[in-house]
CSV table of C-alpha atoms in Angstrom, one decimal:
chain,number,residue,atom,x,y,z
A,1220,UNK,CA,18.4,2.9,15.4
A,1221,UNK,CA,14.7,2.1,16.0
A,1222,UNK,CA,12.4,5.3,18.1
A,1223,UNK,CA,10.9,4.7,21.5
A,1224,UNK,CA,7.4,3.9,19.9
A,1225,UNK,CA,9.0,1.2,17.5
A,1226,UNK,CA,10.8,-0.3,20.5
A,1227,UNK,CA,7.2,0.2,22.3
A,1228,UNK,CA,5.0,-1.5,19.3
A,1229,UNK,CA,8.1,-4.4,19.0
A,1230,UNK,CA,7.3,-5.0,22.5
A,1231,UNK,CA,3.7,-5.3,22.1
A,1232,UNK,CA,4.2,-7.7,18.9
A,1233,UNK,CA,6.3,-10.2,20.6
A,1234,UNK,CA,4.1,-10.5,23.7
A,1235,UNK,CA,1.4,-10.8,21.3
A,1236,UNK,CA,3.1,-13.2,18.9
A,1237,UNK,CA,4.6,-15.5,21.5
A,1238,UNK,CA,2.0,-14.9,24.4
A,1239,UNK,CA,4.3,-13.5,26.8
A,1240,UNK,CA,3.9,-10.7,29.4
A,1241,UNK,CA,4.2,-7.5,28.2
A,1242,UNK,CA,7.1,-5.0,29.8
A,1243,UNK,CA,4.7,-2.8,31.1
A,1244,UNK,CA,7.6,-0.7,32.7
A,1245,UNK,CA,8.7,0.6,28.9
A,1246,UNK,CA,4.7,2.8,28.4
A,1247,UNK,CA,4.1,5.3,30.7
A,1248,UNK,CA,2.4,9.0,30.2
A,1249,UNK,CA,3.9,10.0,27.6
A,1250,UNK,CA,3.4,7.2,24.9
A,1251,UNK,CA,3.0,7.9,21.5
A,1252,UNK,CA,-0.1,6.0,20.5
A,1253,UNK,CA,-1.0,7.3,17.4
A,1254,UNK,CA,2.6,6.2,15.7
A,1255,UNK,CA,2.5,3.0,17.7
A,1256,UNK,CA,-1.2,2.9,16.1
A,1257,UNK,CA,0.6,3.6,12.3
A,1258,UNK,CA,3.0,1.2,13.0
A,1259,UNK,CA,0.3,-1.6,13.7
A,1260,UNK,CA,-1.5,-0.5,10.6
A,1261,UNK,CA,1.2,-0.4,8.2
A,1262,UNK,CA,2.8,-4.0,9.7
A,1263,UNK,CA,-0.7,-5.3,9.6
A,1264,UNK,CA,-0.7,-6.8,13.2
A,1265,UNK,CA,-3.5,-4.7,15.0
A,1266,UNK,CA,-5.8,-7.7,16.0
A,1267,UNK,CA,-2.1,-9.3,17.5
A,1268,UNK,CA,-1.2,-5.6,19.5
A,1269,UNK,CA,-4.4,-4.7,20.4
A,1270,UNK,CA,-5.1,-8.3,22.4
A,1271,UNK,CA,-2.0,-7.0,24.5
A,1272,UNK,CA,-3.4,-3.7,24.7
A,1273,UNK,CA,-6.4,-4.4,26.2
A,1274,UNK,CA,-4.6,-6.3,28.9
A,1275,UNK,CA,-2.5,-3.2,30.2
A,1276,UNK,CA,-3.7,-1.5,33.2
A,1277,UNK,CA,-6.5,1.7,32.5
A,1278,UNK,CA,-3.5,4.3,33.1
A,1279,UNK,CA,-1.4,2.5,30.5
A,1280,UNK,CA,-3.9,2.6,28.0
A,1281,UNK,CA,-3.8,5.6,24.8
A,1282,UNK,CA,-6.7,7.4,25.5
A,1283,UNK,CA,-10.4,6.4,24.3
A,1284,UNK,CA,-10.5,7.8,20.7
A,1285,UNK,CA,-7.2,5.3,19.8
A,1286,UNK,CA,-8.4,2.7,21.8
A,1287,UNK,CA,-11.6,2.5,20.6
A,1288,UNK,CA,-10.9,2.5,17.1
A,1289,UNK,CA,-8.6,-0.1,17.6
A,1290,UNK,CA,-11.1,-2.4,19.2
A,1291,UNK,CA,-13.5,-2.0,15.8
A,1292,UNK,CA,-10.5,-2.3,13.7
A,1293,UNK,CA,-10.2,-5.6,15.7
A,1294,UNK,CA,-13.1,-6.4,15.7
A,1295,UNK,CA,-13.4,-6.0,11.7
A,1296,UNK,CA,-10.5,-8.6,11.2
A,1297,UNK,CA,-12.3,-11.2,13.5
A,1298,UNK,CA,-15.5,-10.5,11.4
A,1299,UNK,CA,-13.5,-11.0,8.3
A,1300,UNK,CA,-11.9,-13.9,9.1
A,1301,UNK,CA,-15.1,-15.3,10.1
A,1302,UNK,CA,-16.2,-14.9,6.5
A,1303,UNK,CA,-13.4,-16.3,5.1
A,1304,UNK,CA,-13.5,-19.6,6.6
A,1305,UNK,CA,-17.0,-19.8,6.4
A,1306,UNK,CA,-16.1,-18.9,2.3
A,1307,UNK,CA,-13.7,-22.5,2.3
A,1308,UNK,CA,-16.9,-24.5,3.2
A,1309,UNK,CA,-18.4,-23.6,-0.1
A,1310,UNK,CA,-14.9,-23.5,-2.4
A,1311,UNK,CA,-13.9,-27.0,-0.8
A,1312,UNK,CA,-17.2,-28.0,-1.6
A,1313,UNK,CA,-17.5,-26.7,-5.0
A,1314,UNK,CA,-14.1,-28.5,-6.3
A,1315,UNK,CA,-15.4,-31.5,-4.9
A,1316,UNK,CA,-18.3,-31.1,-6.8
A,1317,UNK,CA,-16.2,-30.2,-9.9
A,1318,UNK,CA,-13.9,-32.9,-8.9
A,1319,UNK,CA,-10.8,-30.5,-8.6
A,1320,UNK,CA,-8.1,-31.3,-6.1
A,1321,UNK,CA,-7.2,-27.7,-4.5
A,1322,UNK,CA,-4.6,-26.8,-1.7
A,1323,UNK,CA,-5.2,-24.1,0.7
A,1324,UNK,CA,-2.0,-21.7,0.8
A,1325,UNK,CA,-1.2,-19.3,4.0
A,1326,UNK,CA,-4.0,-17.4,4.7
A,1327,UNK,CA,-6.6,-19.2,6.9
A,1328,UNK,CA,-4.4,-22.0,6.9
A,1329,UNK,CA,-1.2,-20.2,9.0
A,1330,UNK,CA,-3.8,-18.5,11.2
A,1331,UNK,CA,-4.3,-21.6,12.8
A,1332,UNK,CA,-0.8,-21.4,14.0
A,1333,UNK,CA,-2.0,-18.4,15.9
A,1334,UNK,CA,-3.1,-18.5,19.2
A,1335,UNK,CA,-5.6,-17.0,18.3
A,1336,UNK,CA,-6.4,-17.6,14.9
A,1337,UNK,CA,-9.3,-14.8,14.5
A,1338,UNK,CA,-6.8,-11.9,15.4
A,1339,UNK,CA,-4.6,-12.6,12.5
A,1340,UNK,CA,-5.0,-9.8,10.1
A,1341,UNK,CA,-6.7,-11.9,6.6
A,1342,UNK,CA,-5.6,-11.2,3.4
A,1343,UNK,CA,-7.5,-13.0,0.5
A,1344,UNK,CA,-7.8,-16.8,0.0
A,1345,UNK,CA,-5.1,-18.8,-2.3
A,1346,UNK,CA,-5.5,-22.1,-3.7
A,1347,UNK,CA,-3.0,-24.4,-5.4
A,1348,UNK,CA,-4.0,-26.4,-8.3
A,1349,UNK,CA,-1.1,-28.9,-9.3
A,1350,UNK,CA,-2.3,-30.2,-12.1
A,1351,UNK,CA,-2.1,-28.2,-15.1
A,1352,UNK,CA,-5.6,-29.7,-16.5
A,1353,UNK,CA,-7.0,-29.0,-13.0
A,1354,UNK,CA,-5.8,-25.9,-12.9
A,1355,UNK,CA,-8.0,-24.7,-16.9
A,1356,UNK,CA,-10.9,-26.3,-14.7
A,1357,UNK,CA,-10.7,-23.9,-11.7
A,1358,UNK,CA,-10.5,-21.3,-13.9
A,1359,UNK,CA,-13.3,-22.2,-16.6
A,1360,UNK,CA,-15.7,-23.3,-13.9
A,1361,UNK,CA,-15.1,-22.4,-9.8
A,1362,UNK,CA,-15.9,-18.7,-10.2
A,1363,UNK,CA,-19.3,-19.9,-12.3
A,1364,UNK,CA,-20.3,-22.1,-9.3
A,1365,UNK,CA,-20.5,-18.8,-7.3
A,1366,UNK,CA,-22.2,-17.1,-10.1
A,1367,UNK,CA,-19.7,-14.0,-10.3
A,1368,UNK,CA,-16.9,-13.4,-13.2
A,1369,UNK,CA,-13.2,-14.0,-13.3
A,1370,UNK,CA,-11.9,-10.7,-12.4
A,1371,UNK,CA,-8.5,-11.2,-14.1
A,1372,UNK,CA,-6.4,-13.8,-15.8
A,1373,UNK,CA,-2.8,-13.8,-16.1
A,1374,UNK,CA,-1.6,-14.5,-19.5
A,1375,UNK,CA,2.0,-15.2,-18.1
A,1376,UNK,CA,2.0,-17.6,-15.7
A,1377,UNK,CA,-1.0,-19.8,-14.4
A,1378,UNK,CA,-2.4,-17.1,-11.8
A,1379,UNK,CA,-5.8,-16.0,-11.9
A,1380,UNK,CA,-8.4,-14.4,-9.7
A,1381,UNK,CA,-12.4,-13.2,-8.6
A,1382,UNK,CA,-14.1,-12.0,-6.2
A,1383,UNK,CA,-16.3,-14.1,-4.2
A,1384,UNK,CA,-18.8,-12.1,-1.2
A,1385,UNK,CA,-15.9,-9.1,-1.1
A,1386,UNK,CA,-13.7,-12.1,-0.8
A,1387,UNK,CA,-10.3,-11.7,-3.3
A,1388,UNK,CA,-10.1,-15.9,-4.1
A,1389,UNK,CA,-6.6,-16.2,-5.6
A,1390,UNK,CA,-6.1,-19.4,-8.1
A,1391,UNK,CA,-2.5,-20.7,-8.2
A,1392,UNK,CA,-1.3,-23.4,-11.1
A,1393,UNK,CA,2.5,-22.9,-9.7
A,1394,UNK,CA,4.3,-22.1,-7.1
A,1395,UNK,CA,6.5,-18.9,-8.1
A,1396,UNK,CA,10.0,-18.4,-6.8
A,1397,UNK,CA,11.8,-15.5,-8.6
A,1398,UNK,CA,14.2,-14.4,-5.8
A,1399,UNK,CA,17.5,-15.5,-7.6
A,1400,UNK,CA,18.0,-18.2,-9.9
A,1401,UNK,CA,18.2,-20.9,-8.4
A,1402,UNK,CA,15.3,-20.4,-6.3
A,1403,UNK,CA,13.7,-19.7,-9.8
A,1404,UNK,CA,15.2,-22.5,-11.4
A,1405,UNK,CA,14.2,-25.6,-8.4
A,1406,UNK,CA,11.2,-24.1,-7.1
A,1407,UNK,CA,8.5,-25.8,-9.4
A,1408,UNK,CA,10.8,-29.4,-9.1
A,1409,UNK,CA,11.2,-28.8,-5.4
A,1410,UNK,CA,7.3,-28.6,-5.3
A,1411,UNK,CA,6.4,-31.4,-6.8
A,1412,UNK,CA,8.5,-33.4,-5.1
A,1413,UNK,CA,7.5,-32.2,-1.9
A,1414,UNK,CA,3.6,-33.4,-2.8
A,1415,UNK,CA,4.6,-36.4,-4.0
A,1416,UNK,CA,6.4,-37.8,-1.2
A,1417,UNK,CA,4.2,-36.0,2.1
A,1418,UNK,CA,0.6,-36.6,2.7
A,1419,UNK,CA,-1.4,-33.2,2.4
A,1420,UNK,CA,-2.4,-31.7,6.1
A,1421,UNK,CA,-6.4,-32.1,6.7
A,1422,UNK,CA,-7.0,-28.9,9.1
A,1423,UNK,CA,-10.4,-27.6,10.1
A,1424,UNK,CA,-11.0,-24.1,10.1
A,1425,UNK,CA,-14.2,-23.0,11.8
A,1426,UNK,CA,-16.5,-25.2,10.3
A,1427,UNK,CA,-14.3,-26.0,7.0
A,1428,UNK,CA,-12.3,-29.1,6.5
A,1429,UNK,CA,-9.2,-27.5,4.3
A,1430,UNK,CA,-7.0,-29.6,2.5
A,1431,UNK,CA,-3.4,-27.9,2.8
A,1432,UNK,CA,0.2,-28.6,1.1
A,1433,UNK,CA,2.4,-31.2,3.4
A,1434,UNK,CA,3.9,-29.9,6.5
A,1435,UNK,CA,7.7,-30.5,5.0
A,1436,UNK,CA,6.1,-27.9,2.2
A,1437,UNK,CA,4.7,-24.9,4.4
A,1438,UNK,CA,7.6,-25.1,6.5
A,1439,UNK,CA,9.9,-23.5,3.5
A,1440,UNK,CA,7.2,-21.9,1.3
A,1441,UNK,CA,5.8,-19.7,3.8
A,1442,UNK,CA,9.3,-18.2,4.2
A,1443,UNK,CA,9.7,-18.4,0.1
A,1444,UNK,CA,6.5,-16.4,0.1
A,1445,UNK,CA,7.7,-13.8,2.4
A,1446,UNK,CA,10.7,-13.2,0.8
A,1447,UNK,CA,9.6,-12.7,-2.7
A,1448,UNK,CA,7.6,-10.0,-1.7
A,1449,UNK,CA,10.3,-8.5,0.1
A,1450,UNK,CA,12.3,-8.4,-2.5
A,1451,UNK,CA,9.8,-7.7,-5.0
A,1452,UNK,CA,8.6,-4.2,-2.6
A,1453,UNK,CA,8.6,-4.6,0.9
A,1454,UNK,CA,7.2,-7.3,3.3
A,1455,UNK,CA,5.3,-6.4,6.6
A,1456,UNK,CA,5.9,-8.1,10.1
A,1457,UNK,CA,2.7,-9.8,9.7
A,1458,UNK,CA,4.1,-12.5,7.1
A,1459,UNK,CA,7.1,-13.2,9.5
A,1460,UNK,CA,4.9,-13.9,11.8
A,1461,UNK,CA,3.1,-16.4,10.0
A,1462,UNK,CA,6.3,-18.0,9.2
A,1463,UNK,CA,7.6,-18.1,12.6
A,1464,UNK,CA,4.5,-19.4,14.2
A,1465,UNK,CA,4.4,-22.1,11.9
A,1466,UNK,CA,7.9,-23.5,12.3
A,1467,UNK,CA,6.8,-23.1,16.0
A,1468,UNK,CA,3.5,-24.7,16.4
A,1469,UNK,CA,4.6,-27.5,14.0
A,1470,UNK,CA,8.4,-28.1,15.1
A,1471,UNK,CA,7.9,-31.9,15.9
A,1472,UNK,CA,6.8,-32.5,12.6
A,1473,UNK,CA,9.4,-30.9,10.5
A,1474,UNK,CA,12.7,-33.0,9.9
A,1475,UNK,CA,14.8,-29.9,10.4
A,1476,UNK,CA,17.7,-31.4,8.7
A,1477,UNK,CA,15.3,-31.9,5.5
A,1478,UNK,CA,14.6,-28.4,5.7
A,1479,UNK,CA,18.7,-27.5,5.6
A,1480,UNK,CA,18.5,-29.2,2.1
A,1481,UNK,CA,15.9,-27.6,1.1
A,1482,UNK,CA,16.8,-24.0,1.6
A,1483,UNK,CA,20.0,-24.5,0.0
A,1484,UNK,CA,18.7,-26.4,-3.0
A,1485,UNK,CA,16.7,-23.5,-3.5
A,1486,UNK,CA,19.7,-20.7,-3.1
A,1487,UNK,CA,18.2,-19.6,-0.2
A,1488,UNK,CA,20.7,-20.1,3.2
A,1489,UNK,CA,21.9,-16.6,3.0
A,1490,UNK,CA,18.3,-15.0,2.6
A,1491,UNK,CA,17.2,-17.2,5.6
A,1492,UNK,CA,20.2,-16.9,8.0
A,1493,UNK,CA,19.5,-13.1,8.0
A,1494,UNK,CA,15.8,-13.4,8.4
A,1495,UNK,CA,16.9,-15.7,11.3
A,1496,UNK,CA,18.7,-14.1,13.0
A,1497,UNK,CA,16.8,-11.2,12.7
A,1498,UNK,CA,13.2,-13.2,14.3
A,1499,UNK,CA,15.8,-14.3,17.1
A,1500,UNK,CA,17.2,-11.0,18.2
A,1501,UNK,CA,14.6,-8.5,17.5
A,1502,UNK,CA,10.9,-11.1,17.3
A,1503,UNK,CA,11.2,-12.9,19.8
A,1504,UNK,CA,11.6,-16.1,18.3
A,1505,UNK,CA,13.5,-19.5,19.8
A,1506,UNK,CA,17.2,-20.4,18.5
A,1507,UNK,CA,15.1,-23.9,19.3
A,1508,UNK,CA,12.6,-23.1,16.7
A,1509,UNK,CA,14.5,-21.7,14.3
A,1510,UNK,CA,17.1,-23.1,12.2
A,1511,UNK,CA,20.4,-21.2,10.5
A,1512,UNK,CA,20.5,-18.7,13.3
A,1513,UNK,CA,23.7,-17.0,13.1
A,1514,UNK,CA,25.2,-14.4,14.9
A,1515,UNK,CA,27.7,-13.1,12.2
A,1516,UNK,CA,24.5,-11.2,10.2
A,1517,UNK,CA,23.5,-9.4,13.5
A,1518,UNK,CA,24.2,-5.9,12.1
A,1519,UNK,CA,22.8,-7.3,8.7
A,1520,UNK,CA,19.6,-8.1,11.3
A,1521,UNK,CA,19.0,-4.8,12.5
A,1522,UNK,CA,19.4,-3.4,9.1
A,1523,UNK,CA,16.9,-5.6,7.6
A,1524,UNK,CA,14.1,-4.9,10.8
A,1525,UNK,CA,14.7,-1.1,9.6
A,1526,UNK,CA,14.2,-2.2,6.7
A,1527,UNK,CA,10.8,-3.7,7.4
A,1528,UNK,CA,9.7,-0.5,9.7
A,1529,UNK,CA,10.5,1.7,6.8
A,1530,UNK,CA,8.3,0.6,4.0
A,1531,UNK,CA,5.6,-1.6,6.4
A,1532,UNK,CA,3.1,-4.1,4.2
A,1533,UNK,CA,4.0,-4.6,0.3
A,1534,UNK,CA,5.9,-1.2,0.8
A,1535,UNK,CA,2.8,0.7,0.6
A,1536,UNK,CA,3.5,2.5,3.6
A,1537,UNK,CA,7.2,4.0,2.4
A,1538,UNK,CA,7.8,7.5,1.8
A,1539,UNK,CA,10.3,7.1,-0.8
A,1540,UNK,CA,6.8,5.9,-2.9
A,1541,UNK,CA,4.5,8.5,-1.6
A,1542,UNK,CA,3.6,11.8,-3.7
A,1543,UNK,CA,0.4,14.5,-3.9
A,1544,UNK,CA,1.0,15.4,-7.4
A,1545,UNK,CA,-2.2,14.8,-9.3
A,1546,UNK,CA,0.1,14.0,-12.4
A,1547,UNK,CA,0.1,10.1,-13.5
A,1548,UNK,CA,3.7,10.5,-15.1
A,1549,UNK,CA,4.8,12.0,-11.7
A,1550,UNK,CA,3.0,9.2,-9.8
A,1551,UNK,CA,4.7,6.1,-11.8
A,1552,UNK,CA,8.0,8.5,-11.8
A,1553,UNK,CA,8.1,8.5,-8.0
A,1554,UNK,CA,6.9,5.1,-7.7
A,1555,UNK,CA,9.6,3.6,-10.0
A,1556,UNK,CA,12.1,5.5,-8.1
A,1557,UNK,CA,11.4,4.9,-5.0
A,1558,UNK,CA,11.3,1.0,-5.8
A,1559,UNK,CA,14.3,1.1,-6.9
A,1560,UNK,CA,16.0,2.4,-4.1
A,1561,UNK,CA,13.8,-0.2,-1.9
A,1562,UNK,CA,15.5,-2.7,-4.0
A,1563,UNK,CA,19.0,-1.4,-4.4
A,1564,UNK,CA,19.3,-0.6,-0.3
A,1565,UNK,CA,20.0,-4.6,0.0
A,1566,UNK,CA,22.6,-4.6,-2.3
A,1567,UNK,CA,25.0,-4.9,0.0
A,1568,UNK,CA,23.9,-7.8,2.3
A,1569,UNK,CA,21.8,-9.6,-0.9
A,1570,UNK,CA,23.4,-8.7,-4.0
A,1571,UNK,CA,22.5,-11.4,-6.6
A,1572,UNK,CA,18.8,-11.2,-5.2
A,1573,UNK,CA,18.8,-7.3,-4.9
A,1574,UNK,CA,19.8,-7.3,-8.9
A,1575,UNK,CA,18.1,-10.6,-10.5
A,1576,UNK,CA,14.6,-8.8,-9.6
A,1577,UNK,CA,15.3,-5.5,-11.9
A,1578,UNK,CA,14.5,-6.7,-15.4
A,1579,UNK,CA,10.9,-7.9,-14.0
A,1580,UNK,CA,10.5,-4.7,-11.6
A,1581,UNK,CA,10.6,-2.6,-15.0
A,1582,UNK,CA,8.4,-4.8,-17.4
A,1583,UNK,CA,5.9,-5.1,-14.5
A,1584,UNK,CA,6.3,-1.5,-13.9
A,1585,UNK,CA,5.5,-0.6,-17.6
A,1586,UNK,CA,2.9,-3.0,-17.9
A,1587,UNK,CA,1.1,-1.4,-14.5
A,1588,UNK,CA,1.8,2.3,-16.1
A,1589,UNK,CA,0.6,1.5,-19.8
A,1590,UNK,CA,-2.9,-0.2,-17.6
A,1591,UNK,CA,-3.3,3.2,-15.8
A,1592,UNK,CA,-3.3,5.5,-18.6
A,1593,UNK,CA,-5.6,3.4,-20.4
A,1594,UNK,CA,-8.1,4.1,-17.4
């Protein structure tokens, strides 16, 4: 079911992930590089492989050209990370100054998790706002602290956004949790109850001191996160990863049977036990670390890791999705379709969650159409 060079980049993943030696007996002469390269690319975990890389003997190796563009591409992400956290000095500081309590989400704060943070492929930089009247503030007055406009508001739900040094700065005034119903129902009450009866997590990040959610927080919402955007496109290995390392670096802390409750009050045992089992048998996670293991989804598992390969990152990396017509109609056409059979392939293992999404997949889809035509 999964190629040599998927079995070869899954190797190099885990010993990355989990700092373990690599198999160096499974790359020999006639390794396929350039897909294992692809693969890294559209799972986002080239700073992660290419440490590993770099550590095989010189025969091993893909030849220069690869290898050297993967050392700049790494090399980029450390850079970028690098100006990221040095970005949280001067947003902490601002809603200090503005006297808004913030709360860093993933990002910078799950690299941490890493073991080495700066290798983590960054994305942009979320902050939570709880309070609704905090929340207008942020988005009146942070981006006018930096001097630069608010890129986009959304007039649907308390999410807005701008762009700070090339820096995407992501402004949060909910948590969102449209898997399935419950999930949608809870997620907001499950939230605040999570604040109000944790302390927050003081973490420094390069030179930053971050305030992030509570521990007994992350440890579900990272996975909540993940899973949204699986089932709202596709999901990348790189989000798993942040999920697993962080039930792993902070396993002492979390009250595991808390965390049992809390999946299921938010509908979401199935949806776990399959991602579970699937960062057990194929990622090289712990049964230790990870709770709701189960060996009766292991075919669901390998499905799901296919899955994952297919699509890569938010899906953008799927054929099903990809077209060289010129024609904008033909473009949203192929899009639309190929979503949909994105969605409808977990039908069988997720069926409420592979159907509750639809109804939003085509009003977002219209709404993204009706802003490209306009352009």
């Amino acid at each position: 079911m999964f190629t040599k060079a998927e079995e070869q980049f899954l190797e190099l993943y885990r010993s990355g992930i989990w700092e373990k030696p690599v198999k160096e007996e499974i790359f020999d002469g006639s390794t396929d590089w350039e897909t294992i390269k692809d693969l890294m690319l559209a799972q986002t975990v080239i700073g992660i492989c290419t440490n590993v890389i770099s550590k095989l003997p010189a025969q091993l190796k893909p030849n220069q050209n690869i290898y050297f563009n993967l050392i700049m591409l790494t090399s980029n992400i450390e850079q970028a990370n690098k100006a990221m956290n040095n970005l949280l000095i001067e947003l902490f500081d601002a809603c200090e100054k503005l006297n808004i309590k913030a709360f860093l989400l993933k990002g910078q704060a799950v690299a941490q998790c890493y073991p080495n943070p700066l290798l983590r492929q960054s994305g942009d930089i979320d902050l939570l706002f709880l309070e609704t009247g905090e929340y207008k503030k942020a988005v009146d007055e942070l981006h006018k602290y930096f001097s630069v406009p608010m890129t986009e508001i959304d007039p649907d739900r308390p999410h807005a956004l701008f762009i700070c040094k090339d820096i995407v700065v992501e402004l949060h005034g909910d948590i969102h949790g449209a898997i399935n119903r419950k999930a949608m129902k809870n997620t907001m009450t499950w939230t605040k109850r999570m604040f109000a009866q944790n302390p927050p997590l003081i973490c420094n990040i390069g030179e930053a001191k971050a305030v992030l959610p509570p521990v007994h927080f992350d440890a579900l919402f990272i996975f909540l996160h993940a899973a949204r955007h699986y089932f709202g496109s596709a999901v990348g290995l790189r989000q798993l990863s942040d999920w697993m390392r962080y039930l792993y670096t902070h396993k002492d802390d979390i009250n595991r049977t808390e965390l049992l409750k809390d999946i299921e009050y938010l509908g979401l045992t199935k949806v776990w036990s399959v991602f579970a089992t699937m960062a057990v048998d194929y990622l090289g996670c712990t049964e230790e670390v990870m709770p709701l293991y189960n060996n009766r989804y292991k075919k669901d598992a390998k499905r799901l890791l296919r899955y994952i390969l297919d699509s890569g990152n938010f899906g953008y990396h799927d054929k099903r999705i990809q077209t060289s017509s010129k024609n904008l109609f033909v473009q949203r056409f192929i899009a639309m379709k190929g979503h949909l059979e994105m969605q409808f392939r977990n039908i069988v293992t997720f069926p409420e969650e592979s159907l509750y999404g639809i109804p939003s997949f085509f009003k977002d889809g219209f709404t993204r159409f009706i802003k490209a035509f306009k352009k």
